[in-house]
Amino acid sequence: MTTVRGLEPRALNLIRDVLSRHPAVTGAILFGSRAKGTARPASDVDLALEGVNTPLEAEEIAGELEELPLPYRFDVQALSAIRHAALREHIERVGVRILG
């Protein structure tokens, strides 16, 4: 199991459970402060999803993640829809694969 400095194992398991219920999701990459290990208690959970093709699909999954009994906000993006080169580079550089 992947160890993530910014998320406790229970939270990681709950997130994976939600993601695995979506057949379109072929992978998930945690990025941002939680991937870098610099998260503060109020930091959100940034996820880039593989297999999800539209921002709307990502938003629907984010809504499900928000319903989890966790003290986090979620910023979920379809990796294929990210056009900002600096963000894509950041995900490639610091991203931690949590699914797939």
GROMACS .gro file of C-alpha atoms in nm:
model
  100
    1MET     CA    1   0.000   0.000   0.000
    2THR     CA    2   0.125   0.348  -0.084
    3THR     CA    3   0.216   0.556   0.219
    4VAL     CA    4   0.119   0.919   0.181
    5ARG     CA    5   0.258   1.167   0.430
    6GLY     CA    6  -0.041   1.399   0.398
    7LEU     CA    7  -0.318   1.141   0.447
    8GLU     CA    8  -0.382   0.886   0.717
    9PRO     CA    9  -0.429   0.525   0.595
   10ARG     CA   10  -0.801   0.525   0.685
   11ALA     CA   11  -0.861   0.835   0.472
   12LEU     CA   12  -0.664   0.690   0.183
   13ASN     CA   13  -0.869   0.369   0.197
   14LEU     CA   14  -1.199   0.560   0.196
   15ILE     CA   15  -1.086   0.769  -0.101
   16ARG     CA   16  -0.977   0.459  -0.291
   17ASP     CA   17  -1.312   0.292  -0.217
   18VAL     CA   18  -1.503   0.581  -0.377
   19LEU     CA   19  -1.272   0.595  -0.679
   20SER     CA   20  -1.286   0.219  -0.736
   21ARG     CA   21  -1.667   0.235  -0.767
   22HIS     CA   22  -1.622   0.432  -1.090
   23PRO     CA   23  -1.525   0.206  -1.382
   24ALA     CA   24  -1.401   0.506  -1.581
   25VAL     CA   25  -1.133   0.581  -1.321
   26THR     CA   26  -0.824   0.389  -1.427
   27GLY     CA   27  -0.584   0.574  -1.201
   28ALA     CA   28  -0.556   0.853  -0.946
   29ILE     CA   29  -0.264   1.079  -0.866
   30LEU     CA   30  -0.245   1.285  -0.548
   31PHE     CA   31  -0.066   1.616  -0.599
   32GLY     CA   32  -0.025   1.949  -0.424
   33SER     CA   33   0.070   1.998  -0.062
   34ARG     CA   34  -0.049   1.656   0.052
   35ALA     CA   35   0.175   1.485  -0.204
   36LYS     CA   36   0.468   1.709  -0.111
   37GLY     CA   37   0.420   1.650   0.262
   38THR     CA   38   0.366   2.020   0.332
   39ALA     CA   39  -0.009   2.007   0.398
   40ARG     CA   40  -0.167   2.195   0.685
   41PRO     CA   41  -0.477   2.062   0.860
   42ALA     CA   42  -0.707   2.272   0.638
   43SER     CA   43  -0.530   2.184   0.311
   44ASP     CA   44  -0.748   2.031   0.042
   45VAL     CA   45  -0.686   1.698  -0.129
   46ASP     CA   46  -0.582   1.751  -0.491
   47LEU     CA   47  -0.648   1.455  -0.721
   48ALA     CA   48  -0.590   1.407  -1.093
   49LEU     CA   49  -0.793   1.119  -1.232
   50GLU     CA   50  -0.694   0.904  -1.528
   51GLY     CA   51  -0.970   0.761  -1.746
   52VAL     CA   52  -1.212   1.039  -1.657
   53ASN     CA   53  -1.253   1.256  -1.965
   54THR     CA   54  -1.454   1.560  -1.861
   55PRO     CA   55  -1.447   1.812  -1.580
   56LEU     CA   56  -1.813   1.725  -1.511
   57GLU     CA   57  -1.724   1.362  -1.439
   58ALA     CA   58  -1.447   1.479  -1.206
   59GLU     CA   59  -1.688   1.715  -1.027
   60GLU     CA   60  -1.937   1.433  -0.971
   61ILE     CA   61  -1.666   1.218  -0.813
   62ALA     CA   62  -1.551   1.515  -0.604
   63GLY     CA   63  -1.906   1.544  -0.472
   64GLU     CA   64  -1.898   1.183  -0.358
   65LEU     CA   65  -1.561   1.234  -0.192
   66GLU     CA   66  -1.696   1.541  -0.010
   67GLU     CA   67  -1.961   1.315   0.148
   68LEU     CA   68  -1.697   1.099   0.317
   69PRO     CA   69  -1.660   1.135   0.695
   70LEU     CA   70  -1.326   1.312   0.649
   71PRO     CA   71  -1.217   1.665   0.745
   72TYR     CA   72  -1.097   1.746   0.392
   73ARG     CA   73  -1.214   1.939   0.088
   74PHE     CA   74  -1.140   1.780  -0.250
   75ASP     CA   75  -1.016   1.935  -0.573
   76VAL     CA   76  -1.059   1.666  -0.837
   77GLN     CA   77  -0.956   1.708  -1.199
   78ALA     CA   78  -0.964   1.492  -1.508
   79LEU     CA   79  -0.596   1.454  -1.598
   80SER     CA   80  -0.678   1.450  -1.970
   81ALA     CA   81  -0.856   1.787  -1.938
   82ILE     CA   82  -0.566   1.970  -1.771
   83ARG     CA   83  -0.420   2.206  -2.030
   84HIS     CA   84  -0.205   2.425  -1.804
   85ALA     CA   85   0.152   2.308  -1.871
   86ALA     CA   86   0.286   2.412  -1.530
   87LEU     CA   87   0.015   2.215  -1.349
   88ARG     CA   88   0.079   1.905  -1.560
   89GLU     CA   89   0.452   1.935  -1.487
   90HIS     CA   90   0.380   1.972  -1.114
   91ILE     CA   91   0.166   1.657  -1.119
   92GLU     CA   92   0.439   1.464  -1.301
   93ARG     CA   93   0.707   1.592  -1.063
   94VAL     CA   94   0.542   1.559  -0.720
   95GLY     CA   95   0.239   1.340  -0.786
   96VAL     CA   96   0.188   1.024  -0.582
   97ARG     CA   97  -0.008   0.747  -0.750
   98ILE     CA   98  -0.277   0.625  -0.511
   99LEU     CA   99  -0.477   0.411  -0.754
  100GLY     CA  100  -0.399   0.222  -1.072
   0.00000   0.00000   0.00000
